[in-house]
Coordinates of C-alpha atoms and ligand atoms in Angstrom, one line a residue:
M1296 CA 6.3 -4.6 40.4
A1297 CA 3.9 -7.4 41.3
K1298 CA 3.8 -10.4 39.2
P1299 CA 0.7 -10.3 36.9
Q1300 CA -1.9 -12.6 38.3
T1301 CA -3.2 -15.2 35.9
V1302 CA -6.1 -17.5 36.1
Y1303 CA -7.3 -20.3 33.8
F1304 CA -10.9 -20.0 32.4
C1305 CA -12.9 -22.7 30.7
Q1306 CA -13.9 -21.1 27.4
N1307 CA -17.0 -23.1 27.3
C1308 CA -18.7 -22.5 30.6
G1309 CA -16.5 -19.8 32.2
N1310 CA -15.4 -22.0 35.1
Q1311 CA -12.2 -20.7 36.8
S1312 CA -9.2 -22.6 38.0
S1313 CA -5.8 -21.6 39.3
K1314 CA -4.0 -24.2 37.2
W1315 CA -4.5 -25.6 33.8
L1316 CA -6.9 -28.6 33.5
G1317 CA -7.4 -31.0 30.7
K1318 CA -11.1 -31.6 31.4
C1319 CA -13.4 -29.0 32.9
P1320 CA -15.0 -30.3 36.1
A1321 CA -18.0 -28.1 35.6
C1322 CA -19.1 -28.8 32.0
G1323 CA -17.0 -31.8 31.2
E1324 CA -15.5 -30.3 28.0
W1325 CA -11.9 -31.2 27.1
N1326 CA -9.1 -28.7 26.3
T1327 CA -11.1 -25.6 27.0
Y1328 CA -8.9 -24.0 29.6
Q1329 CA -7.0 -20.9 28.7
E1330 CA -4.8 -18.6 30.7
E1331 CA -5.9 -15.0 31.2
V1332 CA -4.2 -12.2 33.0
I1333 CA -6.6 -10.7 35.5
S1334 CA -4.5 -8.3 37.5
K1335 CA -6.4 -5.1 37.8
S1336 CA -4.7 -1.9 37.0
S1337 CA -4.5 0.4 40.0
D1338 CA -6.2 3.5 38.5
R1339 CA -9.7 2.6 37.5
K1340 CA -10.6 5.3 35.0
G1341 CA -12.7 3.2 32.7
G1342 CA -15.7 1.1 33.3
Y1343 CA -18.9 2.1 34.9
Q1344 CA -19.2 3.1 38.5
R1345 CA -22.6 3.0 40.0
P1346 CA -23.7 6.3 41.6
E1347 CA -23.6 6.0 45.4
R1348 CA -27.0 5.1 46.5
S1349 CA -28.2 3.7 49.8
S1350 CA -30.2 0.6 49.5
R1351 CA -32.6 -0.4 52.2
P1352 CA -34.7 -3.5 52.9
V1353 CA -38.5 -3.1 52.3
L1354 CA -41.3 -5.3 53.6
I1355 CA -42.8 -7.4 50.9
Q1356 CA -46.3 -6.2 51.5
D1357 CA -45.1 -2.6 51.1
I1358 CA -43.8 -3.1 47.6
S1359 CA -46.1 -1.6 45.1
L1360 CA -46.6 -3.5 41.9
E1361 CA -46.7 -1.1 39.0
K1362 CA -47.0 -2.4 35.6
E1363 CA -43.5 -2.8 34.2
N1364 CA -42.6 0.0 31.9
R1365 CA -42.2 -1.4 28.4
I1366 CA -40.9 0.3 25.3
D1367 CA -42.7 -0.6 22.1
T1368 CA -40.0 -1.5 19.5
R1369 CA -42.5 -1.1 16.6
S1370 CA -41.6 -4.6 15.4
A1371 CA -44.4 -7.1 16.1
E1372 CA -42.2 -10.1 16.1
F1373 CA -39.5 -8.6 18.2
N1374 CA -42.1 -7.3 20.8
R1375 CA -43.7 -10.7 20.9
V1376 CA -40.5 -12.6 21.6
L1377 CA -39.6 -10.1 24.4
G1378 CA -43.0 -10.6 25.9
G1379 CA -44.6 -7.3 24.8
G1380 CA -41.7 -4.9 24.3
L1381 CA -38.4 -3.9 25.9
V1382 CA -38.6 -3.6 29.7
A1383 CA -36.9 -0.5 31.1
G1384 CA -33.6 -1.3 32.6
S1385 CA -33.5 -4.8 31.2
I1386 CA -30.5 -6.3 29.5
V1387 CA -31.1 -8.6 26.5
L1388 CA -28.6 -10.9 24.9
I1389 CA -29.1 -12.0 21.3
G1390 CA -27.0 -14.9 20.2
G1391 CA -26.5 -16.4 16.8
E1392 CA -24.0 -17.7 14.3
P1393 CA -22.0 -15.3 12.3
G1394 CA -23.8 -14.0 9.2
I1395 CA -27.2 -15.1 10.4
G1396 CA -28.5 -11.5 10.5
K1397 CA -28.1 -10.3 14.1
S1398 CA -26.7 -6.9 13.1
T1399 CA -29.3 -6.5 10.4
L1400 CA -32.1 -7.3 12.9
L1401 CA -31.0 -4.8 15.5
L1402 CA -30.2 -2.1 13.1
Q1403 CA -33.6 -2.6 11.6
V1404 CA -35.2 -2.3 15.1
A1405 CA -33.1 0.8 15.9
L1406 CA -34.1 2.5 12.7
N1407 CA -37.7 1.6 13.0
M1408 CA -38.0 3.2 16.4
E1409 CA -38.4 6.7 15.1
G1410 CA -38.8 9.3 17.9
H1411 CA -36.6 7.3 20.3
R1412 CA -33.0 8.2 20.7
I1413 CA -30.8 5.2 20.1
L1414 CA -27.1 4.5 20.4
Y1415 CA -25.8 1.7 18.3
V1416 CA -22.3 0.8 19.3
T1417 CA -20.4 -1.3 16.9
G1418 CA -17.0 -2.8 17.3
E1419 CA -17.2 -4.9 14.2
E1420 CA -18.1 -2.7 11.3
S1421 CA -17.2 0.8 10.2
R1422 CA -19.7 3.7 10.2
Q1423 CA -19.8 3.5 6.4
Q1424 CA -20.7 -0.1 6.5
I1425 CA -23.6 0.6 8.8
K1426 CA -24.8 3.4 6.7
M1427 CA -24.7 1.2 3.6
R1428 CA -26.7 -1.4 5.4
A1429 CA -29.2 1.3 6.6
D1430 CA -29.6 2.5 3.0
R1431 CA -30.2 -1.1 1.9
L1432 CA -32.9 -1.4 4.5
G1433 CA -34.5 1.8 3.3
L1434 CA -35.0 3.0 6.8
N1435 CA -34.0 6.2 8.5
N1436 CA -34.4 7.2 12.2
P1437 CA -33.0 10.8 12.6
D1438 CA -32.3 10.0 16.3
C1439 CA -30.1 7.0 15.8
Y1440 CA -26.5 7.5 16.7
I1441 CA -23.7 5.1 15.5
L1442 CA -20.6 4.8 17.6
N1443 CA -17.5 3.0 16.6
E1444 CA -15.9 2.1 19.9
T1445 CA -14.8 -0.9 21.8
F1446 CA -13.4 0.6 25.0
S1447 CA -16.1 0.5 27.7
G1448 CA -15.0 3.7 29.5
E1449 CA -15.3 5.7 26.2
I1450 CA -18.7 4.2 25.6
F1451 CA -20.1 5.2 29.0
R1452 CA -18.7 8.8 28.4
H1453 CA -20.6 8.9 25.0
I1454 CA -23.7 7.6 26.7
D1455 CA -23.6 10.5 29.1
E1456 CA -23.5 12.9 26.2
V1457 CA -26.0 11.3 23.9
K1458 CA -28.5 10.2 26.6
P1459 CA -30.0 7.4 24.6
E1460 CA -33.2 5.6 25.4
L1461 CA -31.8 2.3 24.1
I1462 CA -28.3 1.0 23.7
V1463 CA -27.3 -1.7 21.2
I1464 CA -23.8 -3.3 21.6
D1465 CA -22.6 -5.1 18.5
S1466 CA -20.9 -7.3 19.8
I1467 CA -20.1 -8.0 23.5
Q1468 CA -17.0 -10.0 22.4
T1469 CA -15.4 -6.9 21.0
L1470 CA -15.6 -4.8 24.1
H1471 CA -12.8 -4.3 26.6
T1472 CA -12.4 -2.5 29.8
D1473 CA -9.1 -1.2 31.2
T1474 CA -9.7 -2.6 34.6
L1475 CA -8.5 -5.9 33.3
E1476 CA -5.4 -6.7 31.3
S1477 CA -6.7 -9.7 29.3
S1478 CA -7.5 -9.3 25.7
A1479 CA -11.0 -8.5 24.2
G1480 CA -13.2 -11.5 23.8
S1481 CA -11.6 -13.4 26.7
I1482 CA -13.9 -14.8 29.4
S1483 CA -12.8 -12.3 32.0
Q1484 CA -13.3 -9.3 29.7
I1485 CA -16.7 -10.5 28.5
R1486 CA -17.8 -11.0 32.1
E1487 CA -16.4 -7.6 33.3
T1488 CA -17.9 -5.5 30.4
A1489 CA -21.2 -7.3 30.6
G1490 CA -21.2 -6.7 34.3
E1491 CA -20.6 -3.0 33.8
L1492 CA -23.4 -2.7 31.3
Q1493 CA -25.7 -4.7 33.6
R1494 CA -25.0 -2.3 36.5
F1495 CA -25.5 0.6 34.1
A1496 CA -28.9 -0.7 32.9
K1497 CA -30.2 -1.4 36.3
S1498 CA -29.3 1.9 37.8
T1499 CA -30.3 4.1 34.9
L1500 CA -33.3 2.0 33.7
I1501 CA -32.0 2.3 30.1
P1502 CA -32.4 -1.0 28.3
V1503 CA -29.3 -2.5 26.7
V1504 CA -29.3 -5.1 23.9
L1505 CA -26.1 -7.2 23.6
I1506 CA -25.2 -9.1 20.5
G1507 CA -23.2 -12.3 21.2
H1508 CA -21.5 -14.8 18.9
I1509 CA -22.2 -18.4 19.1
T1510 CA -19.5 -21.1 19.0
K1511 CA -19.5 -24.0 16.5
E1512 CA -21.2 -26.2 19.1
G1513 CA -24.1 -23.8 19.1
S1514 CA -23.7 -22.4 22.6
L1515 CA -23.0 -18.7 23.3
A1516 CA -19.4 -18.1 22.9
G1517 CA -17.9 -16.8 26.2
P1518 CA -20.1 -18.3 28.2
K1519 CA -22.8 -19.4 30.3
V1520 CA -21.8 -16.7 32.8
L1521 CA -23.3 -14.2 30.4
E1522 CA -26.6 -16.0 30.3
H1523 CA -26.9 -15.7 34.1
M1524 CA -26.1 -12.0 34.0
V1525 CA -28.8 -10.9 31.5
D1526 CA -32.5 -10.8 31.9
T1527 CA -33.4 -12.2 28.5
V1528 CA -31.5 -14.5 26.1
L1529 CA -32.8 -14.7 22.6
Q1530 CA -31.4 -17.0 20.0
F1531 CA -31.4 -16.1 16.3
E1532 CA -31.2 -19.2 14.2
G1533 CA -31.9 -20.7 10.8
D1534 CA -30.1 -22.4 8.0
R1535 CA -27.9 -19.8 6.3
H1536 CA -28.8 -21.2 2.9
Y1537 CA -32.5 -20.6 3.4
G1538 CA -34.1 -17.3 4.0
F1539 CA -36.0 -18.2 7.1
R1540 CA -34.9 -17.1 10.5
I1541 CA -36.4 -17.9 13.9
L1542 CA -35.9 -15.7 16.9
R1543 CA -36.4 -17.9 20.0
S1544 CA -36.6 -16.8 23.6
V1545 CA -34.3 -19.1 25.7
K1546 CA -34.6 -17.2 28.9
N1547 CA -36.9 -14.3 29.8
R1548 CA -37.4 -12.8 33.2
F1549 CA -40.3 -10.7 31.9
G1550 CA -42.2 -13.1 29.7
S1551 CA -42.8 -16.5 28.4
T1552 CA -40.0 -18.5 26.7
S1553 CA -42.4 -20.2 24.5
E1554 CA -42.7 -17.2 22.1
L1555 CA -40.9 -17.0 18.9
G1556 CA -40.6 -14.6 16.0
I1557 CA -40.2 -15.6 12.4
Y1558 CA -38.4 -13.6 9.8
E1559 CA -37.3 -14.0 6.2
M1560 CA -34.0 -12.5 5.0
Q1561 CA -34.6 -10.6 1.8
S1562 CA -32.5 -8.2 -0.3
G1563 CA -34.1 -5.3 1.6
G1564 CA -33.6 -6.7 5.1
L1565 CA -35.6 -9.0 7.3
R1566 CA -39.3 -9.3 6.6
E1567 CA -41.6 -10.4 9.4
V1568 CA -43.5 -13.5 8.7
S1569 CA -46.9 -13.3 10.3
N1570 CA -48.3 -16.4 8.7
P1571 CA -45.7 -19.1 9.1
S1572 CA -47.5 -21.8 7.2
E1573 CA -46.8 -19.8 4.0
I1574 CA -43.2 -21.1 4.3
L1575 CA -44.5 -24.5 3.3
L1576 CA -47.5 -24.0 1.1
S1577 CA -46.0 -22.1 -1.7
Q1578 CA -43.9 -25.1 -2.7
R1579 CA -46.3 -27.9 -3.1
D1580 CA -47.1 -29.1 -6.6
E1581 CA -47.3 -32.8 -7.5
E1582 CA -47.6 -35.7 -5.1
V1583 CA -44.3 -37.5 -4.3
S1584 CA -43.5 -40.3 -1.9
G1585 CA -41.7 -39.5 1.3
V1586 CA -43.5 -36.3 2.0
A1587 CA -45.8 -35.7 5.0
I1588 CA -47.1 -32.5 6.5
A1589 CA -47.1 -32.0 10.3
A1590 CA -49.4 -29.6 12.1
T1591 CA -47.0 -28.3 14.7
I1592 CA -47.2 -25.5 17.2
E1593 CA -44.1 -23.4 17.6
G1594 CA -44.2 -20.9 20.4
Q1595 CA -47.9 -20.0 20.6
R1596 CA -48.5 -20.3 16.9
P1597 CA -49.8 -23.2 14.8
M1598 CA -47.6 -23.8 11.8
L1599 CA -47.7 -26.5 9.2
V1600 CA -44.3 -27.9 8.2
E1601 CA -43.3 -30.4 5.6
T1602 CA -41.1 -33.4 6.6
Q1603 CA -39.3 -35.2 3.8
A1604 CA -37.8 -38.7 4.1
L1605 CA -35.7 -40.7 1.7
V1606 CA -35.3 -44.5 2.4
S1607 CA -32.9 -46.3 0.1
P1608 CA -30.9 -49.5 0.2
A1609 CA -27.6 -48.9 2.1
A1610 CA -24.8 -48.4 -0.4
Y1611 CA -22.1 -49.2 2.2
G1612 CA -22.1 -51.8 5.0
T1613 CA -23.4 -49.6 7.7
P1614 CA -26.6 -47.8 6.9
Q1615 CA -26.5 -44.0 7.1
R1616 CA -28.9 -42.0 9.2
S1617 CA -29.0 -38.3 8.7
S1618 CA -31.4 -35.6 9.6
T1619 CA -31.7 -31.9 9.1
G1620 CA -34.0 -29.9 11.4
F1621 CA -34.9 -32.8 13.5
D1622 CA -33.1 -34.5 16.4
L1623 CA -31.2 -37.5 15.0
R1624 CA -31.6 -39.5 18.2
R1625 CA -35.3 -39.0 18.1
M1626 CA -35.3 -40.1 14.5
N1627 CA -33.4 -43.3 15.3
M1628 CA -35.9 -44.0 18.1
L1629 CA -38.8 -43.6 15.7
L1630 CA -37.1 -45.8 13.1
A1631 CA -36.6 -48.5 15.8
V1632 CA -40.3 -48.2 16.8
L1633 CA -41.3 -48.5 13.2
E1634 CA -39.2 -51.6 12.6
K1635 CA -40.3 -53.4 15.8
R1636 CA -43.9 -52.4 16.0
S1637 CA -45.0 -52.4 12.4
G1638 CA -42.6 -54.8 10.8
V1639 CA -41.2 -52.4 8.2
R1640 CA -37.7 -53.5 7.3
I1641 CA -35.5 -50.4 7.4
S1642 CA -32.6 -51.4 9.6
A1643 CA -30.5 -52.2 6.4
K1644 CA -31.5 -49.0 4.6
D1645 CA -30.1 -45.5 4.5
V1646 CA -32.6 -43.0 5.9
F1647 CA -32.4 -39.3 5.3
L1648 CA -34.8 -36.8 6.9
N1649 CA -35.3 -33.2 6.2
I1650 CA -37.6 -30.5 7.5
A1651 CA -38.4 -28.2 4.6
G1652 CA -37.4 -24.5 4.9
G1653 CA -34.3 -25.1 7.0
L1654 CA -36.3 -24.8 10.3
R1655 CA -35.6 -26.7 13.4
V1656 CA -38.8 -28.1 15.0
D1657 CA -39.0 -29.0 18.7
D1658 CA -42.7 -29.9 18.9
P1659 CA -43.2 -33.6 19.6
A1660 CA -46.3 -33.5 17.5
I1661 CA -44.1 -33.8 14.4
D1662 CA -43.4 -37.5 15.2
L1663 CA -46.3 -38.9 13.4
A1664 CA -45.5 -37.0 10.2
V1665 CA -41.9 -38.2 10.4
V1666 CA -43.1 -41.8 10.7
A1667 CA -45.6 -41.3 7.9
S1668 CA -42.9 -39.8 5.6
V1669 CA -40.5 -42.7 6.3
L1670 CA -43.3 -45.2 5.6
S1671 CA -44.3 -43.4 2.5
S1672 CA -40.7 -43.5 1.1
A1673 CA -40.1 -47.1 2.2
E1674 CA -43.3 -48.1 0.4
D1675 CA -42.8 -45.7 -2.4
A1676 CA -46.4 -44.6 -2.2
A1677 CA -47.3 -40.9 -2.0
I1678 CA -49.5 -39.5 0.8
G1679 CA -52.0 -37.1 -0.7
N1680 CA -51.1 -33.5 -0.4
N1681 CA -54.4 -32.7 1.4
V1682 CA -53.4 -34.8 4.4
C1683 CA -51.6 -33.7 7.6
F1684 CA -50.5 -35.2 10.9
A1685 CA -50.4 -34.2 14.5
A1686 CA -49.4 -36.7 17.2
E1687 CA -46.4 -38.0 19.2
V1688 CA -45.2 -41.6 18.9
G1689 CA -44.3 -43.6 22.0
L1690 CA -41.8 -46.5 22.4
S1691 CA -44.5 -49.2 22.2
G1692 CA -45.8 -47.8 19.0
E1693 CA -48.7 -46.0 20.5
I1694 CA -49.9 -42.8 19.1
R1695 CA -49.9 -40.2 21.9
A1696 CA -52.0 -37.2 22.4
V1697 CA -50.5 -33.7 21.9
S1698 CA -51.4 -30.3 23.4
R1699 CA -53.7 -27.7 21.7
I1700 CA -55.1 -30.1 19.2
E1701 CA -58.0 -27.8 18.4
S1702 CA -55.7 -25.0 17.1
R1703 CA -53.8 -27.5 15.0
I1704 CA -57.0 -28.8 13.4
L1705 CA -58.3 -25.3 12.8
E1706 CA -55.0 -24.2 11.1
A1707 CA -55.0 -27.3 8.9
E1708 CA -58.6 -26.6 7.9
K1709 CA -57.9 -23.0 7.3
L1710 CA -55.1 -23.9 4.9
G1711 CA -57.4 -26.3 2.9
F1712 CA -56.3 -29.7 4.2
E1713 CA -59.0 -32.3 4.0
K1714 CA -57.7 -35.0 6.4
I1715 CA -55.8 -34.8 9.7
F1716 CA -54.5 -37.9 11.5
I1717 CA -54.4 -37.4 15.3
S1718 CA -54.1 -39.7 18.4
G1719 CA -57.2 -41.6 19.4
F1720 CA -56.7 -40.1 22.9
N1721 CA -57.0 -36.6 21.5
R1722 CA -60.4 -37.2 20.0
K1723 CA -62.7 -36.7 22.9
G1724 CA -63.6 -33.1 23.5
I1725 CA -63.3 -32.1 19.9
D1726 CA -66.4 -30.9 18.2
L1727 CA -66.2 -32.9 15.0
K1728 CA -69.5 -31.8 13.4
S1729 CA -68.6 -28.2 13.0
K1730 CA -65.5 -29.1 11.0
K1731 CA -65.2 -29.6 7.3
I1732 CA -61.8 -31.4 7.7
E1733 CA -61.9 -35.1 8.3
V1734 CA -60.3 -36.0 11.7
I1735 CA -58.9 -39.5 11.7
P1736 CA -57.9 -41.0 15.1
V1737 CA -55.0 -43.5 15.1
G1738 CA -54.1 -45.9 18.0
K1739 CA -50.9 -47.6 16.9
V1740 CA -48.2 -47.1 14.4
R1741 CA -49.3 -50.4 12.8
D1742 CA -52.8 -49.0 12.1
L1743 CA -51.3 -46.0 10.3
M1744 CA -50.0 -48.3 7.5
N1745 CA -53.5 -49.6 6.7
L1746 CA -55.1 -46.2 7.0
L1747 CA -52.6 -44.6 4.6
F1748 CA -52.0 -47.0 1.9
Ligands
LIG2592 P1 -25.5 -9.7 9.4 O1 -26.6 -8.9 10.1 O2 -24.2 -9.0 9.1 O3 -25.2 -11.0 10.3 P2 -24.5 -11.1 11.7 O4 -24.5 -9.7 12.4 O5 -25.4 -12.1 12.5 O6 -23.1 -11.7 11.5 O7 -26.2 -10.3 8.1 C1 -25.4 -10.8 7.2 C2 -26.1 -11.5 6.1 O8 -27.4 -11.0 5.8 C3 -25.3 -11.3 4.9 O9 -24.9 -12.6 4.4 C4 -26.2 -10.6 3.9 C5 -27.5 -10.8 4.4 N1 -28.4 -9.6 4.1 C6 -29.4 -9.7 3.2 O10 -29.6 -10.8 2.6 N2 -30.3 -8.6 3.0 C7 -30.1 -7.4 3.6 O11 -30.8 -6.5 3.4 C8 -29.0 -7.3 4.5 C9 -28.7 -6.0 5.3 C10 -28.2 -8.4 4.8
LIG2593 MG1 -22.8 -8.6 12.8

């Protein structure tokens, strides 16, 4: 008998090596190499074999552009993130931490698509567990099949029988194929089973949604290779202790990656949040120091978020800096700008920053609100709760213009704000007369102090 062939895979990026390595030359991570048996068994009974088809080259001008065939998932947020529905034959990967609500989201989508035949394959939960969850969601799609199976050959056999219009795999890490000997969840198994599903989706035009777990570091477990194989990568994220969840598009071959969907986890499942600013506005009462509202744009939607800062004398020698929902390095940069350009003494103070609602915000327009909340806490003076901010802060303390300022101002006005601080560079082109809200241009961080307090 031939010696089983083994290969070492980086569990972080999927890089392959014939010997063990301490540091991955591809992604630079340490101690990520693991040995996997990859010898293929001689009789390939499992897996998916593409039907024999002859491919031929076609001249580019002869290719007709028909509108891609999209399936409406009956969920406005999910459709939006996908760029207008599921594309036939596409393969979508949804990543997220355990317990964030991936299974709930897809079961909800499956049960909502009444009239479509759906196969929900689960390797993680029993049929009873799924049924219990479906009852909790209060939804019922008579054409939704649940399959408890992890072996890919069996799954393809059932697909042939059921003939579904959409397949959900929960999760890709539980699948295995008998063409490989390594265990389920290993890099080679993930790559092989995902490859089978991808060939299946492309040749039958049935869309497949894969659920994937995320490692502690926040990247998709098992690997970057998976991200290259699929058409769309969605990330489901949020703080587990809060109800709000964001579905972000990280990669999309059929749409923009700037779209996102917002949900709230409730006892009866995930509720779609169509007006994101409600996350913030329900919780405002008295005026306290250290709070500032930012008019941000997430995806294509304007959204007002609350930033909270606490500046206090350092209890230990080295001041602590901590931030939730905002990049810590960016916060340190803003603090340095504040110290150097406006003379506020914060280098010996602890600074804590928090974005309310457990959301992570990428929009640079939140900078000015972060600076204002830190100033407000350092001075212990409240900023009125009818004030909001939208501008980026540069290294020399200049207040920089941000994109789509009109929609930010409109959203702030709609929500009853009376003042909005923006960059002086953003002012031209805005029709100020037609607005009830007072638009205040700021040039430098230093000026903000005088304008606020
Ligand atoms: P789940 O979909 O199992 O997460 P994942 O598949 O990403 O691991 O969701 C688990 C959490 O969602 C669990 O902590 C309970 C919560 N939940 C609700 O709050 N309401 C509900 O209606 C459901 C079905 C789940
Ligand atoms: Mg799950």
